[in-house]
Coordinates of C-alpha atoms and ligand atoms in Angstrom, one line a residue:
M180 CA 74.4 82.3 137.8
K181 CA 72.1 79.7 137.5
L182 CA 69.5 79.6 139.1
H183 CA 67.3 76.3 141.3
E184 CA 63.9 75.9 139.9
Y185 CA 62.7 77.2 143.2
Q186 CA 64.2 80.2 143.4
S187 CA 63.3 80.9 139.5
K188 CA 59.6 79.9 140.4
K189 CA 59.6 82.7 143.6
I190 CA 60.5 85.0 141.3
F191 CA 57.8 84.3 138.7
D192 CA 55.5 84.3 141.6
R193 CA 56.9 87.9 142.0
F194 CA 55.5 88.6 138.8
D195 CA 52.4 87.3 138.0
V196 CA 53.0 84.1 136.3
P197 CA 51.4 81.0 138.2
I198 CA 53.7 78.2 139.5
P199 CA 52.0 75.3 141.8
K200 CA 51.9 75.2 145.1
G201 CA 54.9 74.4 147.3
R202 CA 57.3 74.7 149.3
V203 CA 61.4 73.5 149.1
A204 CA 62.6 70.8 151.7
N205 CA 66.0 69.4 152.6
I206 CA 65.3 66.7 154.8
A207 CA 62.3 63.7 154.3
S208 CA 59.9 64.2 157.2
E209 CA 59.8 68.4 155.5
A210 CA 58.4 67.1 152.2
K211 CA 55.7 64.3 154.8
Q212 CA 54.6 67.8 156.0
I213 CA 53.8 69.5 153.2
A214 CA 52.4 66.2 150.9
E215 CA 49.7 67.1 154.2
E216 CA 49.6 70.8 153.6
L217 CA 49.3 69.9 150.2
G218 CA 46.7 67.1 150.2
G219 CA 48.0 64.3 150.2
R220 CA 49.7 63.8 146.1
V221 CA 52.6 65.8 145.9
V222 CA 55.6 65.8 142.9
I223 CA 59.3 65.2 144.7
K224 CA 61.8 67.3 142.4
S225 CA 65.5 67.1 142.6
Q226 CA 66.9 70.4 143.2
V227 CA 70.0 70.2 140.6
L228 CA 71.2 72.5 138.5
V229 CA 71.0 70.5 135.5
G230 CA 68.7 69.7 133.3
G231 CA 66.4 66.5 132.3
R232 CA 66.3 65.9 136.0
G233 CA 62.5 63.7 135.3
K234 CA 64.8 60.9 132.8
A235 CA 67.8 60.7 135.3
G236 CA 65.1 59.4 137.9
G237 CA 64.8 63.4 140.1
I238 CA 61.6 63.8 139.8
K239 CA 59.2 61.3 141.5
L240 CA 55.1 61.7 142.1
A241 CA 54.5 60.3 145.2
K242 CA 50.0 59.3 146.0
D243 CA 50.8 60.2 149.4
P244 CA 52.4 61.7 152.8
K245 CA 53.8 58.5 153.7
Q246 CA 55.0 57.3 149.7
A247 CA 56.5 61.5 149.5
K248 CA 58.7 61.1 152.6
E249 CA 60.1 57.5 150.7
L250 CA 60.2 59.1 147.3
A251 CA 61.9 61.9 149.2
T252 CA 64.8 59.5 150.3
E253 CA 65.5 58.1 147.7
I254 CA 66.1 61.4 145.7
L255 CA 67.6 62.9 148.8
G256 CA 70.1 60.5 148.5
M257 CA 71.1 60.7 144.3
E258 CA 73.3 62.4 142.6
I259 CA 72.5 63.5 139.0
K260 CA 75.0 64.0 136.4
G261 CA 77.6 63.8 139.1
L262 CA 75.9 67.4 141.1
P263 CA 74.8 65.5 144.8
V264 CA 70.7 67.0 145.3
R265 CA 70.9 68.8 148.8
K266 CA 67.4 70.4 148.1
I267 CA 64.6 68.8 147.0
L268 CA 60.8 70.9 146.0
V269 CA 57.6 69.5 146.3
D270 CA 54.6 70.5 144.8
E271 CA 51.6 70.1 144.4
I272 CA 50.7 67.2 141.3
V273 CA 48.9 69.0 138.2
D274 CA 47.0 67.4 135.8
I275 CA 48.3 67.6 131.9
D276 CA 46.8 67.8 129.6
Q277 CA 49.3 69.6 127.2
E278 CA 52.6 70.8 127.6
I279 CA 54.5 74.5 126.3
Y280 CA 58.3 75.6 125.7
L281 CA 58.2 78.9 126.7
G282 CA 62.1 81.1 126.6
I283 CA 63.0 84.5 126.6
T284 CA 67.0 84.9 126.3
N285 CA 69.3 87.0 125.2
D286 CA 69.9 86.8 120.8
R287 CA 73.5 88.1 120.7
T288 CA 73.3 88.7 116.7
C289 CA 70.4 90.3 117.2
R290 CA 71.3 92.2 119.9
Q291 CA 67.6 91.6 121.1
P292 CA 66.3 89.4 123.8
V293 CA 64.1 87.0 122.1
V294 CA 61.2 84.8 122.7
I295 CA 61.7 81.1 122.2
A296 CA 58.1 79.3 122.0
S297 CA 56.8 76.1 121.3
S298 CA 54.3 73.4 121.2
S299 CA 56.6 70.6 122.3
G300 CA 57.1 71.2 125.2
G301 CA 58.3 68.6 128.7
I302 CA 61.6 68.2 126.6
D303 CA 64.9 69.6 125.2
I304 CA 64.5 72.6 123.2
E305 CA 67.8 71.9 122.1
E306 CA 66.5 68.9 121.2
V307 CA 63.3 70.1 119.4
A308 CA 65.1 72.3 117.0
Q309 CA 67.4 69.0 115.1
I310 CA 63.7 66.6 114.7
S311 CA 61.5 69.9 114.2
P312 CA 62.6 73.0 113.6
E313 CA 60.0 74.1 112.1
K314 CA 57.6 73.6 115.9
I315 CA 60.0 76.1 116.6
F316 CA 58.5 79.9 116.6
K317 CA 61.1 82.7 117.6
L318 CA 60.3 86.3 117.8
T319 CA 63.3 88.9 119.4
I320 CA 62.4 92.2 121.2
D321 CA 62.7 95.3 120.6
P322 CA 64.4 96.4 124.0
L323 CA 63.1 100.2 123.5
L324 CA 59.5 99.8 122.2
G325 CA 59.3 96.5 124.5
L326 CA 57.3 93.8 123.8
Q327 CA 54.6 94.6 121.6
D328 CA 50.7 93.4 121.6
F329 CA 50.6 92.1 118.4
Q330 CA 53.5 90.1 118.8
V331 CA 52.4 88.3 121.8
R332 CA 49.3 87.1 119.0
D333 CA 52.1 86.9 116.7
I334 CA 53.4 84.4 119.4
A335 CA 50.1 82.5 120.3
L336 CA 49.5 82.1 117.0
G337 CA 53.0 80.3 115.8
I338 CA 52.2 77.8 118.6
D339 CA 48.2 77.6 118.0
L340 CA 47.5 77.9 121.2
R341 CA 43.9 78.0 121.3
R342 CA 41.8 81.2 121.8
E343 CA 40.4 80.2 125.0
Y344 CA 44.0 80.5 126.3
W345 CA 45.4 83.2 125.1
K346 CA 44.2 85.9 128.2
Q347 CA 46.1 83.5 130.6
F348 CA 49.8 82.7 127.4
I349 CA 49.3 86.5 127.2
K350 CA 49.9 87.7 131.5
I351 CA 51.9 84.3 131.4
L352 CA 54.6 86.0 128.5
R353 CA 54.3 89.6 129.3
G354 CA 54.8 88.3 133.7
L355 CA 58.0 86.2 132.0
Y356 CA 59.4 89.1 130.3
R357 CA 59.2 91.1 133.2
A358 CA 61.5 89.4 134.7
Y359 CA 63.0 88.8 132.3
L360 CA 64.2 93.1 132.2
D361 CA 63.8 93.2 135.7
T362 CA 66.7 90.1 137.1
D363 CA 68.6 90.8 134.1
A364 CA 68.8 87.8 133.8
T365 CA 70.3 85.7 130.4
L366 CA 67.7 83.6 130.3
A367 CA 64.1 82.8 131.3
E368 CA 62.3 79.9 130.8
I369 CA 59.3 77.4 131.1
N370 CA 59.6 74.0 129.9
P371 CA 56.8 72.6 130.5
L372 CA 54.4 75.7 130.8
V373 CA 51.2 73.2 130.8
I374 CA 47.6 73.6 130.2
T375 CA 45.9 71.8 132.8
K376 CA 43.1 69.5 133.0
D377 CA 40.8 71.7 135.0
K378 CA 42.2 74.5 130.8
R379 CA 44.7 76.6 134.3
L380 CA 48.0 77.1 132.4
I381 CA 50.4 76.5 135.2
A382 CA 54.2 77.2 134.7
L383 CA 55.2 73.3 136.3
D384 CA 59.3 74.0 135.6
A385 CA 60.9 77.2 136.4
K386 CA 64.6 77.8 134.7
M387 CA 66.4 81.3 134.9
I388 CA 69.8 82.5 134.7
I389 CA 70.8 85.6 135.6
D390 CA 74.0 88.2 134.1
D391 CA 76.4 87.9 136.3
N392 CA 78.4 91.0 135.4
A393 CA 75.0 92.5 136.7
L394 CA 75.1 90.7 140.0
F395 CA 76.3 94.5 141.6
R396 CA 72.4 95.5 141.1
H397 CA 70.8 92.4 143.1
P398 CA 72.1 91.9 145.9
E399 CA 69.0 90.3 147.5
M400 CA 70.3 88.1 144.5
M401 CA 73.8 86.5 145.9
E402 CA 72.3 85.3 148.9
L403 CA 70.6 82.7 145.8
R404 CA 74.5 82.0 145.1
D405 CA 74.8 77.9 145.2
L406 CA 78.7 77.9 146.0
D407 CA 78.1 73.8 145.4
V408 CA 78.8 74.2 141.9
E409 CA 80.5 77.2 141.2
A410 CA 84.7 76.2 140.7
P411 CA 85.5 77.2 143.8
A412 CA 88.7 79.1 142.4
E413 CA 86.2 81.6 140.8
I414 CA 84.3 82.3 144.1
E415 CA 87.9 82.9 145.8
A416 CA 88.6 84.6 142.6
Q417 CA 85.7 87.2 143.0
K418 CA 87.0 87.7 146.5
Y419 CA 89.8 89.6 145.3
G420 CA 88.4 91.3 143.2
L421 CA 89.9 89.3 140.7
S422 CA 88.2 87.7 136.3
Y423 CA 89.3 84.5 136.8
I424 CA 87.5 81.8 134.4
K425 CA 89.4 78.5 134.8
L426 CA 90.2 77.0 130.7
D427 CA 90.8 73.4 130.0
G428 CA 94.8 73.8 129.1
D429 CA 98.1 74.1 131.5
I430 CA 99.4 76.7 130.6
G431 CA 98.4 80.0 134.1
C432 CA 98.6 82.6 132.7
M433 CA 98.4 86.2 135.1
V434 CA 97.9 89.5 133.1
N435 CA 96.6 92.7 134.0
G436 CA 94.2 94.2 131.4
A437 CA 91.3 92.1 130.1
G438 CA 92.7 92.8 125.8
L439 CA 96.0 92.0 126.5
A440 CA 95.4 88.4 128.7
M441 CA 93.1 87.7 125.3
A442 CA 96.0 89.2 123.5
T443 CA 98.4 86.1 125.9
M444 CA 96.1 83.8 125.0
D445 CA 96.3 83.5 121.4
I446 CA 99.6 83.7 121.6
I447 CA 100.2 81.0 123.6
S448 CA 97.8 79.0 121.3
Q449 CA 99.8 80.0 117.9
F450 CA 103.1 78.9 119.8
G451 CA 101.0 75.6 119.6
G452 CA 100.3 76.0 123.9
K453 CA 97.1 75.2 125.9
P454 CA 96.1 78.1 128.2
S455 CA 94.5 76.3 132.1
N456 CA 92.6 80.4 132.6
F457 CA 92.0 83.7 131.7
L458 CA 93.0 86.0 134.5
D459 CA 92.9 89.6 134.4
I460 CA 94.5 91.1 137.7
G461 CA 93.1 94.5 136.6
G462 CA 94.8 97.5 136.7
G463 CA 97.3 99.1 140.1
A464 CA 96.8 95.2 141.5
G465 CA 99.0 95.2 144.6
A466 CA 100.8 92.3 146.2
T467 CA 98.0 90.6 147.3
K468 CA 96.3 90.6 144.4
V469 CA 99.1 88.9 142.5
A470 CA 99.3 86.4 145.4
A471 CA 96.2 84.9 145.4
A472 CA 95.8 85.8 141.7
L473 CA 99.0 83.4 142.1
R474 CA 97.4 80.8 144.2
I475 CA 94.6 80.8 141.4
I476 CA 96.6 80.0 139.1
L477 CA 98.6 77.1 140.9
S478 CA 95.3 75.1 142.4
D479 CA 94.8 73.6 139.4
P480 CA 96.8 70.2 139.2
N481 CA 96.9 70.6 134.8
V482 CA 98.8 73.6 135.5
K483 CA 102.3 72.8 133.9
V484 CA 104.2 76.8 133.8
I485 CA 103.2 80.5 134.6
L486 CA 103.0 82.7 132.3
I487 CA 103.0 86.3 133.7
N488 CA 102.7 89.7 131.7
I489 CA 102.4 92.7 133.0
F490 CA 102.4 96.0 131.3
G491 CA 103.3 98.1 133.6
G492 CA 101.0 101.8 133.7
I493 CA 98.9 102.4 136.9
T494 CA 100.1 98.5 138.3
R495 CA 103.7 98.9 139.3
C496 CA 106.2 95.7 137.8
D497 CA 108.4 96.5 141.3
E498 CA 104.5 95.8 143.2
V499 CA 104.0 92.5 140.7
A500 CA 107.9 91.6 141.8
K501 CA 106.8 92.0 145.2
G502 CA 103.5 89.6 144.9
L503 CA 105.1 87.5 142.7
L504 CA 108.0 86.7 145.9
S505 CA 105.9 87.0 148.8
A506 CA 103.7 84.4 147.5
L507 CA 106.2 81.9 146.0
A508 CA 107.5 81.9 149.3
D509 CA 104.2 80.8 150.5
V510 CA 102.5 78.6 148.5
K511 CA 106.5 77.0 147.4
T512 CA 105.3 75.0 144.1
K513 CA 107.5 73.8 140.8
V514 CA 105.9 74.8 138.3
P515 CA 108.1 77.1 137.1
V516 CA 107.2 81.0 136.6
V517 CA 108.3 82.7 133.3
V518 CA 107.6 86.4 133.5
R519 CA 107.4 89.5 130.6
L520 CA 107.5 92.5 132.8
V521 CA 107.3 95.6 131.3
G522 CA 106.8 99.7 131.7
T523 CA 105.9 101.1 134.9
N524 CA 108.9 100.0 137.1
A525 CA 110.4 97.5 135.7
E526 CA 113.7 97.4 135.9
E527 CA 113.4 97.6 139.5
G528 CA 110.6 94.4 139.2
L529 CA 112.7 92.7 137.2
K530 CA 116.1 93.0 139.5
L531 CA 113.3 91.1 142.7
L532 CA 112.9 89.4 140.0
V533 CA 116.8 87.5 140.2
N534 CA 115.7 84.1 141.2
E535 CA 116.3 80.8 140.0
K536 CA 112.9 79.8 139.7
I537 CA 112.1 82.8 137.1
L538 CA 112.2 83.4 134.0
T539 CA 111.9 86.3 132.3
A540 CA 111.6 87.5 128.7
N541 CA 112.2 90.5 126.9
T542 CA 108.9 90.4 124.6
L543 CA 106.2 88.5 124.7
A544 CA 106.1 86.6 121.9
E545 CA 110.0 85.3 123.6
A546 CA 108.2 84.6 126.8
A547 CA 105.1 82.1 125.2
N548 CA 108.0 80.5 123.4
I549 CA 109.0 79.6 126.8
S550 CA 106.3 78.3 128.6
V551 CA 105.0 76.1 125.4
R552 CA 108.4 74.4 125.4
L553 CA 108.3 74.0 129.2
S554 CA 104.2 72.7 129.6
T555 CA 105.8 70.1 126.7
G556 CA 108.7 68.7 128.7
G557 CA 111.0 70.5 127.1
A558 CA 114.4 72.7 128.3
S559 CA 114.3 76.4 128.4
Ligands
GDP790 P1 63.1 68.4 134.3 O1 63.3 67.0 133.3 O2 64.3 68.8 134.8 O3 63.1 69.6 132.7 O4 62.5 68.8 134.5 P2 60.5 69.2 134.6 O5 59.9 69.8 135.6 O6 60.4 70.0 133.8 O7 59.8 67.5 134.9 C1 59.5 67.0 133.9 C2 58.9 66.8 133.4 O8 58.0 65.7 134.7 C3 57.3 67.2 133.5 O9 57.4 67.6 131.4 C4 56.4 66.3 133.4 O10 56.2 65.9 132.4 C5 56.5 66.0 134.2 N1 56.3 66.5 135.7 C6 56.9 67.4 136.4 N2 56.3 68.1 137.7 C7 54.7 67.5 137.4 C8 53.3 67.2 138.0 O11 53.1 67.5 138.4 N3 52.1 66.8 137.1 C9 52.5 65.3 136.1 N4 51.6 64.6 135.7 N5 53.6 65.7 135.6 C10 54.7 65.8 136.4
MN791 MN1 62.1 70.8 132.8

């Protein structure tokens, strides 16, 4: 789950990472009021979950409260990379001397958190990595030992940070690491971390991504979710405890078990087709869950055929069949459905499915073959 800048800054603040004074607003008149409180000069920042807002015109400096209101109106009417601006952050203006990049993310190869720092902050770190990779300093952290003092000094040295700023920098990096750990983040990024003209280090921008798999440990985070930017089908799936990921193919998949779901997708690919989603309905899925899964798959207009692959262990095949029938009665689709059912109560399940709309297959290969043919317009 991606957090907005203003949300990430609130977390930073809790961990003693200095941020500019400011507040979030959703109407222009509020921007004027915040500007008055902050002494007049403010920066108005669109809160959308994409990078490069500055370049897209989503960040503007106002010299007084009146202009703050004008710019706020303008920015609140914008769409940035397809996302409507619903909120703005109104922050005090900071006079910048230098922009630094500082981020922590998961290094999946090392299986450790990695600190990434660069003296070339302010622009996309991917861009820096391409143009001047020598300007990027990386250091992995052993999660058992934590961030060691010598490592923090190495990073400060690595980005040629002047000694006078080390004390502030160390506090910020330590705070950022604690924020990253405490929230189960997969990214905690400050870009830019600025050195101000009056020699303070401040996080001018903030970006955090929280690991979705750890969200259950952070009920307070669920409230931070911006449902505008998440695929509605994925939100719906979460409600029913289904793991659904939308993909860009045209064969809908409904499978029990994540491993079997991946194998099903592989086999579809092997037969030359493309899955439209990953969907694990889990063990012991009853009729309601199956119906929800079917509706979610069909909410994607690209779907030309649905392949249902159930290996009944805990999940009873007759339950799945019942769910399927009630969902099909409900949804009324012309999309053909191919079913492979094996395991517990498979026979009962298949009997229930004797219906002209549903094609049954004995093996996964057969089911995949039929599905791919149907998706490419061939007859079954
Ligand atoms: P991003 O473009 O979405 O990454 O948004 P940022 O928050 O990183 O802002 C982009 C750029 O706007 C920064 O690199 C700064 O150069 C500039 N900027 C943002 N806030 C301020 C500010 O308070 N003062 C000044 N002078 N520039 C700012
Ligand atoms: Mn930025």
